[in-house]
GROMACS .gro file of C-alpha atoms in nm:
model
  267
    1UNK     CA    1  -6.552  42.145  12.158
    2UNK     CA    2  -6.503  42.382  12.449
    3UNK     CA    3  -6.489  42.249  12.758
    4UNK     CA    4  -6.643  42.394  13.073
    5UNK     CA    5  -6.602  42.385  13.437
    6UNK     CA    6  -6.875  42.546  13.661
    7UNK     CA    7  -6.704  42.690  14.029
    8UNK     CA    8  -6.998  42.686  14.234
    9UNK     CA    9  -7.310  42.401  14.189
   10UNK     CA   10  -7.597  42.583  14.339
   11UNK     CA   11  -7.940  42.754  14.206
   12UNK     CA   12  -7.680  42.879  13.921
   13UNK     CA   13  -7.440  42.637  13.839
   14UNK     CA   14  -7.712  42.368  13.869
   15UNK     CA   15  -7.943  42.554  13.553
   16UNK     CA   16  -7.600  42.628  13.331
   17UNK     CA   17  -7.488  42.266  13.349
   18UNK     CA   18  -7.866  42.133  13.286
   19UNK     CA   19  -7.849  42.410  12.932
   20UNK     CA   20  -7.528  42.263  12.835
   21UNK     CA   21  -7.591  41.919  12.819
   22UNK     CA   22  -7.883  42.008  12.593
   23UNK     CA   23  -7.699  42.253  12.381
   24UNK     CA   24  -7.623  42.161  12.000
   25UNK     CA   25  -7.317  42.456  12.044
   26UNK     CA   26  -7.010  42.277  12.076
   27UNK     CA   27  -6.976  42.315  12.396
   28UNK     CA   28  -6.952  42.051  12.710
   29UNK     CA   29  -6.937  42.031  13.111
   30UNK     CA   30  -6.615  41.892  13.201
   31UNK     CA   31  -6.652  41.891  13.538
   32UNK     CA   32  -6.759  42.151  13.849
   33UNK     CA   33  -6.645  42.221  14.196
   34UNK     CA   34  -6.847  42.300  14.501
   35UNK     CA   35  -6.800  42.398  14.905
   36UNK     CA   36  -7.047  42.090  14.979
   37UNK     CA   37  -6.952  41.811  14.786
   38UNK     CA   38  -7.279  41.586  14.943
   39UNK     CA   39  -7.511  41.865  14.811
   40UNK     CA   40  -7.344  41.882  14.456
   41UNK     CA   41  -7.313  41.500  14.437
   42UNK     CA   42  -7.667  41.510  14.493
   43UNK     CA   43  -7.786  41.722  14.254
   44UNK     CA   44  -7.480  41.584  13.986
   45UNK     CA   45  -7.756  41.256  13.976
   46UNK     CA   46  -8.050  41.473  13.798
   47UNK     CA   47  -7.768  41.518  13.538
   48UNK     CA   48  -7.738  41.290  13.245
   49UNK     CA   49  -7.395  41.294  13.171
   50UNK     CA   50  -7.222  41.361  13.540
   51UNK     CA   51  -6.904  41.491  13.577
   52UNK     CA   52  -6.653  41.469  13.832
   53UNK     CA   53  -6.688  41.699  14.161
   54UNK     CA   54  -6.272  41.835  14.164
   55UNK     CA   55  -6.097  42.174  14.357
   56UNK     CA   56  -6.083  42.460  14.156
   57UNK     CA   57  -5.699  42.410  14.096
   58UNK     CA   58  -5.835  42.077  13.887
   59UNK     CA   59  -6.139  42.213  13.770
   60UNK     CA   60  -5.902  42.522  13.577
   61UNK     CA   61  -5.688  42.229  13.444
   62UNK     CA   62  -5.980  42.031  13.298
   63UNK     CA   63  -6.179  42.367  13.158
   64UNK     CA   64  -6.140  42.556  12.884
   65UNK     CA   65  -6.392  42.799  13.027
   66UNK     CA   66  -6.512  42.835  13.376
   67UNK     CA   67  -6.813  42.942  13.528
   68UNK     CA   68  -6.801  43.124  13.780
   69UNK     CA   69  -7.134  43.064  13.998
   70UNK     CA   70  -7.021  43.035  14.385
   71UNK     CA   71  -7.051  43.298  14.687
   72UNK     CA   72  -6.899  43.622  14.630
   73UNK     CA   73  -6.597  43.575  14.916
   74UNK     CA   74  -6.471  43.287  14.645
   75UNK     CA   75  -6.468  43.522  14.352
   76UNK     CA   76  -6.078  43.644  14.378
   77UNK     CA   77  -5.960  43.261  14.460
   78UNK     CA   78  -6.191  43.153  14.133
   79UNK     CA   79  -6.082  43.485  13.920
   80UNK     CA   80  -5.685  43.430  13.987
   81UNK     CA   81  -5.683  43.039  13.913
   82UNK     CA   82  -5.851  43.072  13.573
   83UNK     CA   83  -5.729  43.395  13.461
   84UNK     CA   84  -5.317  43.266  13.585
   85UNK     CA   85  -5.374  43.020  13.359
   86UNK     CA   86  -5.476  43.218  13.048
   87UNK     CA   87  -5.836  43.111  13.012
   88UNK     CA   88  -6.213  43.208  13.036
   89UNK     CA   89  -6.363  43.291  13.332
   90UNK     CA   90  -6.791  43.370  13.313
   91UNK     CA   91  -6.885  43.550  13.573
   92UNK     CA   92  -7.204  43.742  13.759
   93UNK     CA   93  -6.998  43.877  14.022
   94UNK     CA   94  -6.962  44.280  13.910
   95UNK     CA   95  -6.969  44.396  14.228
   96UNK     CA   96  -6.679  44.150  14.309
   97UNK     CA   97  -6.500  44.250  13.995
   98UNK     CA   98  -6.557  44.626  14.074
   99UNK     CA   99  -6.340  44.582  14.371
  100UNK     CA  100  -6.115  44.417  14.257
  101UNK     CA  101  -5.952  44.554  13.945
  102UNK     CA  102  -5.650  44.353  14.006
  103UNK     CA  103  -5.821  44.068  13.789
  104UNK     CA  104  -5.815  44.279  13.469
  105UNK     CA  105  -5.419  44.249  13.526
  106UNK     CA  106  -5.364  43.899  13.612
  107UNK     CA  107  -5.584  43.830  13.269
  108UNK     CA  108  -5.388  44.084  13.062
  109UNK     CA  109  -5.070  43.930  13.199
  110UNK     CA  110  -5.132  43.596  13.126
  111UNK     CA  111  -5.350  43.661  12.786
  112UNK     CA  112  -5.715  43.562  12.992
  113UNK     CA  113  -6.026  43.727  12.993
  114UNK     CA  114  -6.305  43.820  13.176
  115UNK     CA  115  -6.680  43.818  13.040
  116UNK     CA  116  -6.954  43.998  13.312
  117UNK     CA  117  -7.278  43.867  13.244
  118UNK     CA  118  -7.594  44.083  13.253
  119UNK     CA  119  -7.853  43.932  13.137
  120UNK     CA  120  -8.017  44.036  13.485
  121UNK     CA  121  -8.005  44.423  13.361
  122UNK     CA  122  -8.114  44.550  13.008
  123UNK     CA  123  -7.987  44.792  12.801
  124UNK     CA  124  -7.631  44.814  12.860
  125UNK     CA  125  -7.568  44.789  12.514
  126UNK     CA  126  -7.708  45.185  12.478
  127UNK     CA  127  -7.521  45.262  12.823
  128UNK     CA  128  -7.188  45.157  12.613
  129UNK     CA  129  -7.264  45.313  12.355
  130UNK     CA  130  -7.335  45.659  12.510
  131UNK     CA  131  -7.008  45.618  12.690
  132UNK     CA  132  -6.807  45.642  12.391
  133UNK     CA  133  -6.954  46.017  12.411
  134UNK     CA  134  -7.034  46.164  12.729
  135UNK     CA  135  -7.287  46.070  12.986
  136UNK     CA  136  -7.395  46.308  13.169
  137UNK     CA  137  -7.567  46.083  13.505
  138UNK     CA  138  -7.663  45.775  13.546
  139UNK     CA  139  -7.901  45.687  13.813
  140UNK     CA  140  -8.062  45.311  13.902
  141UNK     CA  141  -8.342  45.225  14.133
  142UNK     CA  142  -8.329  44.906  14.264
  143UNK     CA  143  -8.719  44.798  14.423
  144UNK     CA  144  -8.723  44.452  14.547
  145UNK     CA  145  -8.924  44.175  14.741
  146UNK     CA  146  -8.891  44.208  15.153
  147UNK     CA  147  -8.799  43.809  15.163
  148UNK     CA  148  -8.480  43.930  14.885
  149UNK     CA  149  -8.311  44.128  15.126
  150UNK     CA  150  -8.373  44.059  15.465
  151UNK     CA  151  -8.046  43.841  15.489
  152UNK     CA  152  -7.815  44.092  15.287
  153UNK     CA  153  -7.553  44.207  15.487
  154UNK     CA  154  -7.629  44.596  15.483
  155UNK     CA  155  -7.951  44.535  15.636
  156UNK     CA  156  -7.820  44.264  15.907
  157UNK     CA  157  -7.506  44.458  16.059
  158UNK     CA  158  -7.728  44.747  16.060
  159UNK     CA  159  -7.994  44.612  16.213
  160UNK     CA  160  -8.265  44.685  15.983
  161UNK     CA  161  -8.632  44.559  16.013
  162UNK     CA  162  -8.803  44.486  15.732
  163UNK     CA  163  -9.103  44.217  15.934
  164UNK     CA  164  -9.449  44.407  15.904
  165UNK     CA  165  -9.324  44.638  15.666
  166UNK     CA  166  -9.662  44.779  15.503
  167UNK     CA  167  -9.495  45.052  15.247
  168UNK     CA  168  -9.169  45.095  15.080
  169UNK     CA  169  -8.836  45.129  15.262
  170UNK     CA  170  -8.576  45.286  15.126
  171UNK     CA  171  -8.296  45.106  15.303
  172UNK     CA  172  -7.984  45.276  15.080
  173UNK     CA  173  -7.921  45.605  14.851
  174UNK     CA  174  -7.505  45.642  14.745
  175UNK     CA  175  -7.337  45.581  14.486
  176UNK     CA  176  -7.302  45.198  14.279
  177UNK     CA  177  -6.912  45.154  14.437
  178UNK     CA  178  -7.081  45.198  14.786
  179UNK     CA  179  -7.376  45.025  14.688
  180UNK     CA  180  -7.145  44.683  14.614
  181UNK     CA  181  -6.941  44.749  14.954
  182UNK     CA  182  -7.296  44.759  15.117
  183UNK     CA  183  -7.480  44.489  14.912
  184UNK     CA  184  -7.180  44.242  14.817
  185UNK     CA  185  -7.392  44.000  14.670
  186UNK     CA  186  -7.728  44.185  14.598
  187UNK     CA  187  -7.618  44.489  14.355
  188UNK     CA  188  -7.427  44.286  14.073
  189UNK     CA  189  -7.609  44.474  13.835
  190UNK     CA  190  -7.552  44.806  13.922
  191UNK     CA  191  -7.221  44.748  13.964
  192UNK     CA  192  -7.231  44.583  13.634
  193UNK     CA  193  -7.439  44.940  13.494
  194UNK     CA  194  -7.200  45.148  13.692
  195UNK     CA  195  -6.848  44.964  13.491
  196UNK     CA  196  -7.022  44.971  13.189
  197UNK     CA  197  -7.171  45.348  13.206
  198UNK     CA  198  -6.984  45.663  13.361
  199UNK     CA  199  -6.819  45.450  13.690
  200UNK     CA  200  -6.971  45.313  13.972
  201UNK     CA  201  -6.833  45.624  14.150
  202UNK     CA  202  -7.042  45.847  13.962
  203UNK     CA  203  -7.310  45.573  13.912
  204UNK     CA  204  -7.626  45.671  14.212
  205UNK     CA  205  -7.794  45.385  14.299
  206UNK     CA  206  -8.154  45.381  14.523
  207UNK     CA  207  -8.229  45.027  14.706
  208UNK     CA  208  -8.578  44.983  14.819
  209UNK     CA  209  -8.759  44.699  15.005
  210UNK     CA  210  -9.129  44.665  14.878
  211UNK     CA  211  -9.359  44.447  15.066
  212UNK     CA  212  -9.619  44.478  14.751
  213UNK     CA  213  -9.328  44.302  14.487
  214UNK     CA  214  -9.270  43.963  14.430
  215UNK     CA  215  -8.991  44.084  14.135
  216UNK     CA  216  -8.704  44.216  14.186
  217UNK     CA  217  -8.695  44.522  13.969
  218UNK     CA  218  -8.453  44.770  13.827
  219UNK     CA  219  -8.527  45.120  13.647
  220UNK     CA  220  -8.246  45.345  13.526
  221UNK     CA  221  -8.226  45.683  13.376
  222UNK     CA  222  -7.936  45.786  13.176
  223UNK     CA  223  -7.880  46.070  13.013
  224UNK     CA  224  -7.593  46.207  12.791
  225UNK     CA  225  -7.465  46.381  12.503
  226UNK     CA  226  -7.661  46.101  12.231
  227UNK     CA  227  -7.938  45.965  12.385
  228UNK     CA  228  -8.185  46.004  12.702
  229UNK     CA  229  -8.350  45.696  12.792
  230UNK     CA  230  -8.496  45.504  13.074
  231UNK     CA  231  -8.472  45.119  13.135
  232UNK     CA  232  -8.730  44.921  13.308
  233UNK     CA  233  -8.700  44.509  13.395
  234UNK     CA  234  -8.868  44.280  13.693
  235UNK     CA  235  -8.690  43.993  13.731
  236UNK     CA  236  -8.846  43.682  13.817
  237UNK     CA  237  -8.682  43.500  14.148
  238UNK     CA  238  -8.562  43.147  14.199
  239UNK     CA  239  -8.774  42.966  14.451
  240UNK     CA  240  -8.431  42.829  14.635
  241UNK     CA  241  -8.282  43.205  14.627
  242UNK     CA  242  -8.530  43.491  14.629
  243UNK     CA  243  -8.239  43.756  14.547
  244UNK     CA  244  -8.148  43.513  14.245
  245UNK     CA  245  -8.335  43.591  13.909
  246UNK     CA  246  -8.425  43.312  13.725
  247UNK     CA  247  -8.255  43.524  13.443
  248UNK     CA  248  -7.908  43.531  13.612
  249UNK     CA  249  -7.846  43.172  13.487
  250UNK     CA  250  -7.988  43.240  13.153
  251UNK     CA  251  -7.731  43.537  13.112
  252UNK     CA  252  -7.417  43.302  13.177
  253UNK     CA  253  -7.586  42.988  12.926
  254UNK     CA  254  -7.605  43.332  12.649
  255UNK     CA  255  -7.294  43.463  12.769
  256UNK     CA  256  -7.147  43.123  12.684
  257UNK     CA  257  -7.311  43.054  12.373
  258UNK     CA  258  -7.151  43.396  12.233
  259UNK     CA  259  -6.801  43.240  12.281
  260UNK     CA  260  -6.847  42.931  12.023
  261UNK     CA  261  -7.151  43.065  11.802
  262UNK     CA  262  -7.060  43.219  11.481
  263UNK     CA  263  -7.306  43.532  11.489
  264UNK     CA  264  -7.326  43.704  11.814
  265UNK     CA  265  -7.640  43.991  11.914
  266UNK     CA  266  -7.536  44.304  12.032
  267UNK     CA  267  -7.207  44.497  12.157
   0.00000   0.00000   0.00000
């Protein structure tokens, strides 16, 4: 039975733990950590099975596999615990990851691993494929709800107003590395697209707001020396976190079934 901790009890955390107590794969919670123990005790009741609430030094210790589900400024203190100690760590956080390669050498030091989930962006299956030849460009367009970014930092420190907008607003244009400096915790999946592709260097990413959504969607057009093909998905958002697809979750509860099942789908 693997065991698994879940850093971070929010919109996330709260829909992986809920899938793993009804799994038949042999896997179980063993217990999750939180920055507001009140609000995860809280929500630990709609669970049938509850676990305890520990510190992520504990939580490592108790987990085969974590779960990596909390804000984006706990990613590196998350990433070094479990990978130092040679296990799993599950993770959404690309753009985190992308700046911080560090983590792939604290897991190859201490035989851990890393596993991105993206769920949230289709196709990257064909984007690693055509990177085994040569991609030529890879450009993403990210269109999304007005209520999904009006707290993301980009558009705060810069002062950008989104109220009454009546048409789109393109409100970035760079590449997928700037994109995840600008958007810390709103471009995980073109930062995800961008390690998986040609590099988020070379990876050009478009971020509109779109007063007529109520998706947040993605479209990207790659092209290279095997294949030419555009990608199209609307995700739909979590009532508590309107820049959270309800598919994000989903994509760590796959992610972990593809650790313990014998047949796994796709590269």
């Amino acid at each position: 039975m693997t065991k698994v901790g879940i850093a971070g009890f929010g919109t996330i955390g709260r829909v992986v733990a809920r899938h793993i107590e009804a799994s038949e794969l042999p896997l179980t919670l063993a217990a999750v950590s939180a920055g507001d123990r009140g609000r995860a005790a809280a929500a630990m009741a709609a669970l049938e099975r509850p676990v305890p609430i520990v510190d992520t030094a504990e939580l490592v210790a108790l987990s085969d596999v974590i779960v990596d589900s909390a804000p984006t400024a706990a990613f590196r203190d998350i990433a070094t615990a479990t990978l130092s100690a040679g296990k799993t760590l599950v993770t959404v956080s690309g753009a985190a990851l992308m700046q911080w390669p560090e983590a792939t050498d604290i897991a190859r030091a201490h035989g851990g691993r890393i596993v991105l989930a993206t769920g949230a962006l289709l196709g990257l299956d064909a984007v690693r494929a055509a990177a085994v030849g040569t991609i030529h460009s890879v450009t993403m367009v990210t269109r999304k709800p007005v209520k999904s970014l009006v707290k993301a930092e980009h558009v705060v420190r810069n002062n950008i107003d989104l109220t009454g907008l009546t048409e789109p607003l393109k409100i970035f244009e760079g590449s997928a590395l700037e994109g995840a400096i600008a958007f810390p915790a709103n471009v995980n999946v073109a930062a995800a697209l961008g390690m998986a592709g040609i590099g988020p260097a070379r990876t050009q990413l478009e971020i509109w707001a779109d007063p007529a959504l109520e998706r947040n969607t993605h479209r990207i057009i790659v092209d290279s020396d095997s294949a030419r093909f555009e990608l199209s998905i609307e995700n739909i958002p979590t009532v508590e976190n309107p820049g959270t697809g309800r598919i994000t979750a989903q994509s760590i509860v796959a992610a972990l079934n593809d650790l313990v099942s014998p047949i796994r789908i796709g590269t």
